Amino acid sequence: MCSKYNVPVLVNDRIDVALASGAAGVHIGQSDMPLSIARKLVPPNMIIGVSCGTPEHARKAVDEGADYVGLGSIYGTCTKDVSAPGDTCGIAGVRIMLGVLEGTGVKAVAIGSYLFIARTRRHSSDARVSVGGINSTNLLRTLHGCASPAGHTLHGIAVVSTIMASPDPRAAASRLARTFRAWAAAVSRGPTGFLVTPEQKARYTREGIAAAAAALVDTVRHLRPLVHQVFFHKSLPPLPSPPSLLSLHTLACWG
């Protein structure tokens, strides 16, 4: 079925099962067989991924030729036990590890308790995937928050419980796919932060930023989204009377 839709199957931990079933690859953890030995046991075209919990793990896996590495967990999840200290790294931890991988040509894809960074030596481009507790309510902030300081972003997501535990798995998967595709269409790939190319730098002029801000205001006026405005100040103004529409965070500042 997966071959029919051109979806590669990877087996977790068990290299023997991956070989016997003709799977596309295998995923190994830090306590499993070393990558250097696993590579000798599988065909040259078999994908091997490695779980990594620290920047050092990720750097070593990439240096040793892993096709992708898994970083995380990002959040707590019911799919596996991540209760021990250090088992979850959060969005900030993923962002640090992505920074370690900058300049490697590695792209990104997000999963539910790890972030899998795939180096597609055998494919047209590299891919990164994030895992661990990702669902439709935290997907957008995960995608935006995981971006590295240079603007490298994820290139996909993979989840377990948010689909498998849903009463309507197809609807859950479709909701995630729509959110991710809309986000992917709105962001640029590669370095888009403060570390910019000369071509990108030409856009960051006073006139260019003013024009972009005006366009954003026009878009907000047209779409009329619910805007959550939060501000902090040493001396807050008195609560308006009659009260206007305020964010809960702003109300909390008053009281």
mmCIF file with all atom_site columns, N, CA and C in Angstrom, residues 18-76:
data_model
loop_
_atom_site.group_PDB
_atom_site.id
_atom_site.type_symbol
_atom_site.label_atom_id
_atom_site.label_alt_id
_atom_site.label_comp_id
_atom_site.label_asym_id
_atom_site.label_entity_id
_atom_site.label_seq_id
_atom_site.pdbx_PDB_ins_code
_atom_site.Cartn_x
_atom_site.Cartn_y
_atom_site.Cartn_z
_atom_site.occupancy
_atom_site.B_iso_or_equiv
_atom_site.pdbx_formal_charge
_atom_site.auth_seq_id
_atom_site.auth_comp_id
_atom_site.auth_asym_id
_atom_site.auth_atom_id
_atom_site.pdbx_PDB_model_num
ATOM 1   N N  . ALA A 1 18 ? 13.677 -4.888 9.084  1.00 0.00 ? 18 ALA A N  1
ATOM 2   C CA . ALA A 1 18 ? 13.764 -3.988 7.934  1.00 0.00 ? 18 ALA A CA 1
ATOM 3   C C  . ALA A 1 18 ? 14.310 -4.728 6.713  1.00 0.00 ? 18 ALA A C  1
ATOM 4   N N  . LEU A 1 19 ? 15.328 -5.565 6.927  1.00 0.00 ? 19 LEU A N  1
ATOM 5   C CA . LEU A 1 19 ? 15.909 -6.328 5.816  1.00 0.00 ? 19 LEU A CA 1
ATOM 6   C C  . LEU A 1 19 ? 14.940 -7.382 5.298  1.00 0.00 ? 19 LEU A C  1
ATOM 7   N N  . ALA A 1 20 ? 14.299 -8.103 6.228  1.00 0.00 ? 20 ALA A N  1
ATOM 8   C CA . ALA A 1 20 ? 13.398 -9.184 5.826  1.00 0.00 ? 20 ALA A CA 1
ATOM 9   C C  . ALA A 1 20 ? 12.165 -8.663 5.108  1.00 0.00 ? 20 ALA A C  1
ATOM 10  N N  . SER A 1 21 ? 11.700 -7.490 5.480  1.00 0.00 ? 21 SER A N  1
ATOM 11  C CA . SER A 1 21 ? 10.466 -6.946 4.893  1.00 0.00 ? 21 SER A CA 1
ATOM 12  C C  . SER A 1 21 ? 10.716 -6.115 3.642  1.00 0.00 ? 21 SER A C  1
ATOM 13  N N  . GLY A 1 22 ? 11.983 -5.819 3.381  1.00 0.00 ? 22 GLY A N  1
ATOM 14  C CA . GLY A 1 22 ? 12.278 -4.968 2.225  1.00 0.00 ? 22 GLY A CA 1
ATOM 15  C C  . GLY A 1 22 ? 11.906 -3.522 2.454  1.00 0.00 ? 22 GLY A C  1
ATOM 16  N N  . ALA A 1 23 ? 11.942 -3.092 3.733  1.00 0.00 ? 23 ALA A N  1
ATOM 17  C CA . ALA A 1 23 ? 11.604 -1.706 4.058  1.00 0.00 ? 23 ALA A CA 1
ATOM 18  C C  . ALA A 1 23 ? 12.623 -0.748 3.460  1.00 0.00 ? 23 ALA A C  1
ATOM 19  N N  . ALA A 1 24 ? 12.223 0.516  3.354  1.00 0.00 ? 24 ALA A N  1
ATOM 20  C CA . ALA A 1 24 ? 13.119 1.525  2.776  1.00 0.00 ? 24 ALA A CA 1
ATOM 21  C C  . ALA A 1 24 ? 14.245 1.892  3.714  1.00 0.00 ? 24 ALA A C  1
ATOM 22  N N  . GLY A 1 25 ? 14.053 1.663  5.032  1.00 0.00 ? 25 GLY A N  1
ATOM 23  C CA . GLY A 1 25 ? 15.100 2.053  5.957  1.00 0.00 ? 25 GLY A CA 1
ATOM 24  C C  . GLY A 1 25 ? 14.815 1.610  7.369  1.00 0.00 ? 25 GLY A C  1
ATOM 25  N N  . VAL A 1 26 ? 15.696 2.042  8.284  1.00 0.00 ? 26 VAL A N  1
ATOM 26  C CA . VAL A 1 26 ? 15.589 1.681  9.688  1.00 0.00 ? 26 VAL A CA 1
ATOM 27  C C  . VAL A 1 26 ? 15.973 2.891  10.524 1.00 0.00 ? 26 VAL A C  1
ATOM 28  N N  . HIS A 1 27 ? 15.359 2.994  11.716 1.00 0.00 ? 27 HIS A N  1
ATOM 29  C CA . HIS A 1 27 ? 15.674 4.081  12.639 1.00 0.00 ? 27 HIS A CA 1
ATOM 30  C C  . HIS A 1 27 ? 16.256 3.484  13.907 1.00 0.00 ? 27 HIS A C  1
ATOM 31  N N  . ILE A 1 28 ? 17.441 3.959  14.331 1.00 0.00 ? 28 ILE A N  1
ATOM 32  C CA . ILE A 1 28 ? 18.097 3.427  15.513 1.00 0.00 ? 28 ILE A CA 1
ATOM 33  C C  . ILE A 1 28 ? 18.288 4.519  16.554 1.00 0.00 ? 28 ILE A C  1
ATOM 34  N N  . GLY A 1 29 ? 18.299 4.110  17.831 1.00 0.00 ? 29 GLY A N  1
ATOM 35  C CA . GLY A 1 29 ? 18.477 5.052  18.927 1.00 0.00 ? 29 GLY A CA 1
ATOM 36  C C  . GLY A 1 29 ? 19.899 5.028  19.449 1.00 0.00 ? 29 GLY A C  1
ATOM 37  N N  . GLN A 1 30 ? 20.160 5.868  20.461 1.00 0.00 ? 30 GLN A N  1
ATOM 38  C CA . GLN A 1 30 ? 21.494 5.958  21.032 1.00 0.00 ? 30 GLN A CA 1
ATOM 39  C C  . GLN A 1 30 ? 21.906 4.669  21.744 1.00 0.00 ? 30 GLN A C  1
ATOM 40  N N  . SER A 1 31 ? 20.943 3.882  22.199 1.00 0.00 ? 31 SER A N  1
ATOM 41  C CA . SER A 1 31 ? 21.255 2.629  22.896 1.00 0.00 ? 31 SER A CA 1
ATOM 42  C C  . SER A 1 31 ? 21.206 1.422  21.984 1.00 0.00 ? 31 SER A C  1
ATOM 43  N N  . ASP A 1 32 ? 20.936 1.635  20.704 1.00 0.00 ? 32 ASP A N  1
ATOM 44  C CA . ASP A 1 32 ? 20.886 0.536  19.746 1.00 0.00 ? 32 ASP A CA 1
ATOM 45  C C  . ASP A 1 32 ? 22.249 0.329  19.098 1.00 0.00 ? 32 ASP A C  1
ATOM 46  N N  . MET A 1 33 ? 22.270 -0.448 18.054 1.00 0.00 ? 33 MET A N  1
ATOM 47  C CA . MET A 1 33 ? 23.506 -0.721 17.332 1.00 0.00 ? 33 MET A CA 1
ATOM 48  C C  . MET A 1 33 ? 24.118 0.567  16.793 1.00 0.00 ? 33 MET A C  1
ATOM 49  N N  . PRO A 1 34 ? 25.447 0.728  16.908 1.00 0.00 ? 34 PRO A N  1
ATOM 50  C CA . PRO A 1 34 ? 26.095 1.931  16.377 1.00 0.00 ? 34 PRO A CA 1
ATOM 51  C C  . PRO A 1 34 ? 25.857 2.083  14.881 1.00 0.00 ? 34 PRO A C  1
ATOM 52  N N  . LEU A 1 35 ? 25.771 3.318  14.442 1.00 0.00 ? 35 LEU A N  1
ATOM 53  C CA . LEU A 1 35 ? 25.517 3.614  13.035 1.00 0.00 ? 35 LEU A CA 1
ATOM 54  C C  . LEU A 1 35 ? 26.574 2.997  12.123 1.00 0.00 ? 35 LEU A C  1
ATOM 55  N N  . SER A 1 36 ? 27.834 3.039  12.545 1.00 0.00 ? 36 SER A N  1
ATOM 56  C CA . SER A 1 36 ? 28.916 2.518  11.705 1.00 0.00 ? 36 SER A CA 1
ATOM 57  C C  . SER A 1 36 ? 28.757 1.028  11.424 1.00 0.00 ? 36 SER A C  1
ATOM 58  N N  . ILE A 1 37 ? 28.255 0.274  12.412 1.00 0.00 ? 37 ILE A N  1
ATOM 59  C CA . ILE A 1 37 ? 28.027 -1.161 12.218 1.00 0.00 ? 37 ILE A CA 1
ATOM 60  C C  . ILE A 1 37 ? 26.757 -1.397 11.413 1.00 0.00 ? 37 ILE A C  1
ATOM 61  N N  . ALA A 1 38 ? 25.705 -0.641 11.726 1.00 0.00 ? 38 ALA A N  1
ATOM 62  C CA . ALA A 1 38 ? 24.437 -0.800 11.007 1.00 0.00 ? 38 ALA A CA 1
ATOM 63  C C  . ALA A 1 38 ? 24.624 -0.567 9.510  1.00 0.00 ? 38 ALA A C  1
ATOM 64  N N  . ARG A 1 39 ? 25.460 0.398  9.157  1.00 0.00 ? 39 ARG A N  1
ATOM 65  C CA . ARG A 1 39 ? 25.672 0.714  7.743  1.00 0.00 ? 39 ARG A CA 1
ATOM 66  C C  . ARG A 1 39 ? 26.277 -0.468 7.002  1.00 0.00 ? 39 ARG A C  1
ATOM 67  N N  . LYS A 1 40 ? 27.109 -1.268 7.688  1.00 0.00 ? 40 LYS A N  1
ATOM 68  C CA . LYS A 1 40 ? 27.747 -2.420 7.042  1.00 0.00 ? 40 LYS A CA 1
ATOM 69  C C  . LYS A 1 40 ? 26.774 -3.570 6.804  1.00 0.00 ? 40 LYS A C  1
ATOM 70  N N  . LEU A 1 41 ? 25.647 -3.560 7.545  1.00 0.00 ? 41 LEU A N  1
ATOM 71  C CA . LEU A 1 41 ? 24.709 -4.682 7.472  1.00 0.00 ? 41 LEU A CA 1
ATOM 72  C C  . LEU A 1 41 ? 23.575 -4.468 6.476  1.00 0.00 ? 41 LEU A C  1
ATOM 73  N N  . VAL A 1 42 ? 23.394 -3.266 6.013  1.00 0.00 ? 42 VAL A N  1
ATOM 74  C CA . VAL A 1 42 ? 22.243 -2.970 5.153  1.00 0.00 ? 42 VAL A CA 1
ATOM 75  C C  . VAL A 1 42 ? 22.710 -2.621 3.746  1.00 0.00 ? 42 VAL A C  1
ATOM 76  N N  . PRO A 1 43 ? 21.825 -2.718 2.771  1.00 0.00 ? 43 PRO A N  1
ATOM 77  C CA . PRO A 1 43 ? 22.183 -2.346 1.404  1.00 0.00 ? 43 PRO A CA 1
ATOM 78  C C  . PRO A 1 43 ? 22.572 -0.873 1.323  1.00 0.00 ? 43 PRO A C  1
ATOM 79  N N  . PRO A 1 44 ? 23.372 -0.495 0.330  1.00 0.00 ? 44 PRO A N  1
ATOM 80  C CA . PRO A 1 44 ? 23.834 0.901  0.215  1.00 0.00 ? 44 PRO A CA 1
ATOM 81  C C  . PRO A 1 44 ? 22.711 1.913  0.097  1.00 0.00 ? 44 PRO A C  1
ATOM 82  N N  . ASN A 1 45 ? 21.584 1.481  -0.457 1.00 0.00 ? 45 ASN A N  1
ATOM 83  C CA . ASN A 1 45 ? 20.495 2.438  -0.668 1.00 0.00 ? 45 ASN A CA 1
ATOM 84  C C  . ASN A 1 45 ? 19.485 2.465  0.474  1.00 0.00 ? 45 ASN A C  1
ATOM 85  N N  . MET A 1 46 ? 19.756 1.752  1.565  1.00 0.00 ? 46 MET A N  1
ATOM 86  C CA . MET A 1 46 ? 18.809 1.742  2.682  1.00 0.00 ? 46 MET A CA 1
ATOM 87  C C  . MET A 1 46 ? 19.007 2.982  3.554  1.00 0.00 ? 46 MET A C  1
ATOM 88  N N  . ILE A 1 47 ? 17.899 3.635  3.910  1.00 0.00 ? 47 ILE A N  1
ATOM 89  C CA . ILE A 1 47 ? 17.920 4.828  4.754  1.00 0.00 ? 47 ILE A CA 1
ATOM 90  C C  . ILE A 1 47 ? 18.174 4.428  6.201  1.00 0.00 ? 47 ILE A C  1
ATOM 91  N N  . ILE A 1 48 ? 19.067 5.159  6.872  1.00 0.00 ? 48 ILE A N  1
ATOM 92  C CA . ILE A 1 48 ? 19.303 4.939  8.305  1.00 0.00 ? 48 ILE A CA 1
ATOM 93  C C  . ILE A 1 48 ? 19.150 6.268  9.032  1.00 0.00 ? 48 ILE A C  1
ATOM 94  N N  . GLY A 1 49 ? 18.273 6.280  10.028 1.00 0.00 ? 49 GLY A N  1
ATOM 95  C CA . GLY A 1 49 ? 18.088 7.458  10.862 1.00 0.00 ? 49 GLY A CA 1
ATOM 96  C C  . GLY A 1 49 ? 18.538 7.184  12.280 1.00 0.00 ? 49 GLY A C  1
ATOM 97  N N  . VAL A 1 50 ? 18.953 8.228  12.995 1.00 0.00 ? 50 VAL A N  1
ATOM 98  C CA . VAL A 1 50 ? 19.486 8.085  14.353 1.00 0.00 ? 50 VAL A CA 1
ATOM 99  C C  . VAL A 1 50 ? 18.802 9.077  15.288 1.00 0.00 ? 50 VAL A C  1
ATOM 100 N N  . SER A 1 51 ? 18.338 8.600  16.453 1.00 0.00 ? 51 SER A N  1
ATOM 101 C CA . SER A 1 51 ? 17.763 9.489  17.468 1.00 0.00 ? 51 SER A CA 1
ATOM 102 C C  . SER A 1 51 ? 18.871 10.258 18.166 1.00 0.00 ? 51 SER A C  1
ATOM 103 N N  . CYS A 1 52 ? 18.663 11.553 18.371 1.00 0.00 ? 52 CYS A N  1
ATOM 104 C CA . CYS A 1 52 ? 19.668 12.405 19.015 1.00 0.00 ? 52 CYS A CA 1
ATOM 105 C C  . CYS A 1 52 ? 18.996 13.294 20.057 1.00 0.00 ? 52 CYS A C  1
ATOM 106 N N  . GLY A 1 53 ? 19.596 13.370 21.236 1.00 0.00 ? 53 GLY A N  1
ATOM 107 C CA . GLY A 1 53 ? 19.032 14.189 22.293 1.00 0.00 ? 53 GLY A CA 1
ATOM 108 C C  . GLY A 1 53 ? 19.853 15.418 22.625 1.00 0.00 ? 53 GLY A C  1
ATOM 109 N N  . THR A 1 54 ? 21.037 15.532 22.027 1.00 0.00 ? 54 THR A N  1
ATOM 110 C CA . THR A 1 54 ? 21.912 16.678 22.292 1.00 0.00 ? 54 THR A CA 1
ATOM 111 C C  . THR A 1 54 ? 22.531 17.152 20.984 1.00 0.00 ? 54 THR A C  1
ATOM 112 N N  . PRO A 1 55 ? 23.033 18.371 20.950 1.00 0.00 ? 55 PRO A N  1
ATOM 113 C CA . PRO A 1 55 ? 23.734 18.838 19.749 1.00 0.00 ? 55 PRO A CA 1
ATOM 114 C C  . PRO A 1 55 ? 24.924 17.953 19.389 1.00 0.00 ? 55 PRO A C  1
ATOM 115 N N  . GLU A 1 56 ? 25.587 17.399 20.400 1.00 0.00 ? 56 GLU A N  1
ATOM 116 C CA . GLU A 1 56 ? 26.726 16.526 20.131 1.00 0.00 ? 56 GLU A CA 1
ATOM 117 C C  . GLU A 1 56 ? 26.283 15.254 19.428 1.00 0.00 ? 56 GLU A C  1
ATOM 118 N N  . HIS A 1 57 ? 25.150 14.675 19.857 1.00 0.00 ? 57 HIS A N  1
ATOM 119 C CA . HIS A 1 57 ? 24.612 13.498 19.177 1.00 0.00 ? 57 HIS A CA 1
ATOM 120 C C  . HIS A 1 57 ? 24.334 13.808 17.710 1.00 0.00 ? 57 HIS A C  1
ATOM 121 N N  . ALA A 1 58 ? 23.690 14.938 17.469 1.00 0.00 ? 58 ALA A N  1
ATOM 122 C CA . ALA A 1 58 ? 23.321 15.300 16.103 1.00 0.00 ? 58 ALA A CA 1
ATOM 123 C C  . ALA A 1 58 ? 24.565 15.515 15.243 1.00 0.00 ? 58 ALA A C  1
ATOM 124 N N  . ARG A 1 59 ? 25.532 16.216 15.787 1.00 0.00 ? 59 ARG A N  1
ATOM 125 C CA . ARG A 1 59 ? 26.763 16.481 15.030 1.00 0.00 ? 59 ARG A CA 1
ATOM 126 C C  . ARG A 1 59 ? 27.463 15.166 14.668 1.00 0.00 ? 59 ARG A C  1
ATOM 127 N N  . LYS A 1 60 ? 27.521 14.234 15.613 1.00 0.00 ? 60 LYS A N  1
ATOM 128 C CA . LYS A 1 60 ? 28.177 12.953 15.368 1.00 0.00 ? 60 LYS A CA 1
ATOM 129 C C  . LYS A 1 60 ? 27.428 12.140 14.317 1.00 0.00 ? 60 LYS A C  1
ATOM 130 N N  . ALA A 1 61 ? 26.089 12.121 14.413 1.00 0.00 ? 61 ALA A N  1
ATOM 131 C CA . ALA A 1 61 ? 25.300 11.348 13.455 1.00 0.00 ? 61 ALA A CA 1
ATOM 132 C C  . ALA A 1 61 ? 25.476 11.875 12.036 1.00 0.00 ? 61 ALA A C  1
ATOM 133 N N  . VAL A 1 62 ? 25.482 13.199 11.891 1.00 0.00 ? 62 VAL A N  1
ATOM 134 C CA . VAL A 1 62 ? 25.662 13.787 10.565 1.00 0.00 ? 62 VAL A CA 1
ATOM 135 C C  . VAL A 1 62 ? 27.064 13.478 10.048 1.00 0.00 ? 62 VAL A C  1
ATOM 136 N N  . ASP A 1 63 ? 28.066 13.592 10.915 1.00 0.00 ? 63 ASP A N  1
ATOM 137 C CA . ASP A 1 63 ? 29.440 13.315 10.509 1.00 0.00 ? 63 ASP A CA 1
ATOM 138 C C  . ASP A 1 63 ? 29.629 11.858 10.094 1.00 0.00 ? 63 ASP A C  1
ATOM 139 N N  . GLU A 1 64 ? 28.880 10.951 10.740 1.00 0.00 ? 64 GLU A N  1
ATOM 140 C CA . GLU A 1 64 ? 29.026 9.532  10.434 1.00 0.00 ? 64 GLU A CA 1
ATOM 141 C C  . GLU A 1 64 ? 28.170 9.086  9.265  1.00 0.00 ? 64 GLU A C  1
ATOM 142 N N  . GLY A 1 65 ? 27.412 10.015 8.691  1.00 0.00 ? 65 GLY A N  1
ATOM 143 C CA . GLY A 1 65 ? 26.671 9.687  7.478  1.00 0.00 ? 65 GLY A CA 1
ATOM 144 C C  . GLY A 1 65 ? 25.250 9.230  7.649  1.00 0.00 ? 65 GLY A C  1
ATOM 145 N N  . ALA A 1 66 ? 24.608 9.601  8.777  1.00 0.00 ? 66 ALA A N  1
ATOM 146 C CA . ALA A 1 66 ? 23.189 9.268  8.935  1.00 0.00 ? 66 ALA A CA 1
ATOM 147 C C  . ALA A 1 66 ? 22.381 9.941  7.844  1.00 0.00 ? 66 ALA A C  1
ATOM 148 N N  . ASP A 1 67 ? 21.366 9.262  7.358  1.00 0.00 ? 67 ASP A N  1
ATOM 149 C CA . ASP A 1 67 ? 20.498 9.861  6.343  1.00 0.00 ? 67 ASP A CA 1
ATOM 150 C C  . ASP A 1 67 ? 19.567 10.887 6.972  1.00 0.00 ? 67 ASP A C  1
ATOM 151 N N  . TYR A 1 68 ? 19.220 10.709 8.249  1.00 0.00 ? 68 TYR A N  1
ATOM 152 C CA . TYR A 1 68 ? 18.494 11.731 8.999  1.00 0.00 ? 68 TYR A CA 1
ATOM 153 C C  . TYR A 1 68 ? 18.752 11.494 10.472 1.00 0.00 ? 68 TYR A C  1
ATOM 154 N N  . VAL A 1 69 ? 18.567 12.521 11.278 1.00 0.00 ? 69 VAL A N  1
ATOM 155 C CA . VAL A 1 69 ? 18.690 12.366 12.727 1.00 0.00 ? 69 VAL A CA 1
ATOM 156 C C  . VAL A 1 69 ? 17.426 12.863 13.394 1.00 0.00 ? 69 VAL A C  1
ATOM 157 N N  . GLY A 1 70 ? 17.061 12.263 14.509 1.00 0.00 ? 70 GLY A N  1
ATOM 158 C CA . GLY A 1 70 ? 15.886 12.671 15.263 1.00 0.00 ? 70 GLY A CA 1
ATOM 159 C C  . GLY A 1 70 ? 16.278 13.474 16.473 1.00 0.00 ? 70 GLY A C  1
ATOM 160 N N  . LEU A 1 71 ? 15.753 14.671 16.609 1.00 0.00 ? 71 LEU A N  1
ATOM 161 C CA . LEU A 1 71 ? 16.087 15.557 17.729 1.00 0.00 ? 71 LEU A CA 1
ATOM 162 C C  . LEU A 1 71 ? 14.886 15.726 18.648 1.00 0.00 ? 71 LEU A C  1
ATOM 163 N N  . GLY A 1 72 ? 15.078 15.599 19.922 1.00 0.00 ? 72 GLY A N  1
ATOM 164 C CA . GLY A 1 72 ? 13.951 15.830 20.822 1.00 0.00 ? 72 GLY A CA 1
ATOM 165 C C  . GLY A 1 72 ? 14.026 14.928 22.042 1.00 0.00 ? 72 GLY A C  1
ATOM 166 N N  . SER A 1 73 ? 12.920 14.834 22.777 1.00 0.00 ? 73 SER A N  1
ATOM 167 C CA . SER A 1 73 ? 11.563 15.200 22.396 1.00 0.00 ? 73 SER A CA 1
ATOM 168 C C  . SER A 1 73 ? 11.300 16.707 22.543 1.00 0.00 ? 73 SER A C  1
ATOM 169 N N  . ILE A 1 74 ? 10.319 17.204 21.786 1.00 0.00 ? 74 ILE A N  1
ATOM 170 C CA . ILE A 1 74 ? 9.942  18.605 21.885 1.00 0.00 ? 74 ILE A CA 1
ATOM 171 C C  . ILE A 1 74 ? 8.987  18.807 23.058 1.00 0.00 ? 74 ILE A C  1
ATOM 172 N N  . TYR A 1 75 ? 7.904  18.032 23.085 1.00 0.00 ? 75 TYR A N  1
ATOM 173 C CA . TYR A 1 75 ? 6.901  18.119 24.148 1.00 0.00 ? 75 TYR A CA 1
ATOM 174 C C  . TYR A 1 75 ? 6.757  16.758 24.821 1.00 0.00 ? 75 TYR A C  1
ATOM 175 N N  . GLY A 1 76 ? 6.029  16.743 25.929 1.00 0.00 ? 76 GLY A N  1
ATOM 176 C CA . GLY A 1 76 ? 5.633  15.479 26.514 1.00 0.00 ? 76 GLY A CA 1
ATOM 177 C C  . GLY A 1 76 ? 4.622  14.800 25.602 1.00 0.00 ? 76 GLY A C  1
#
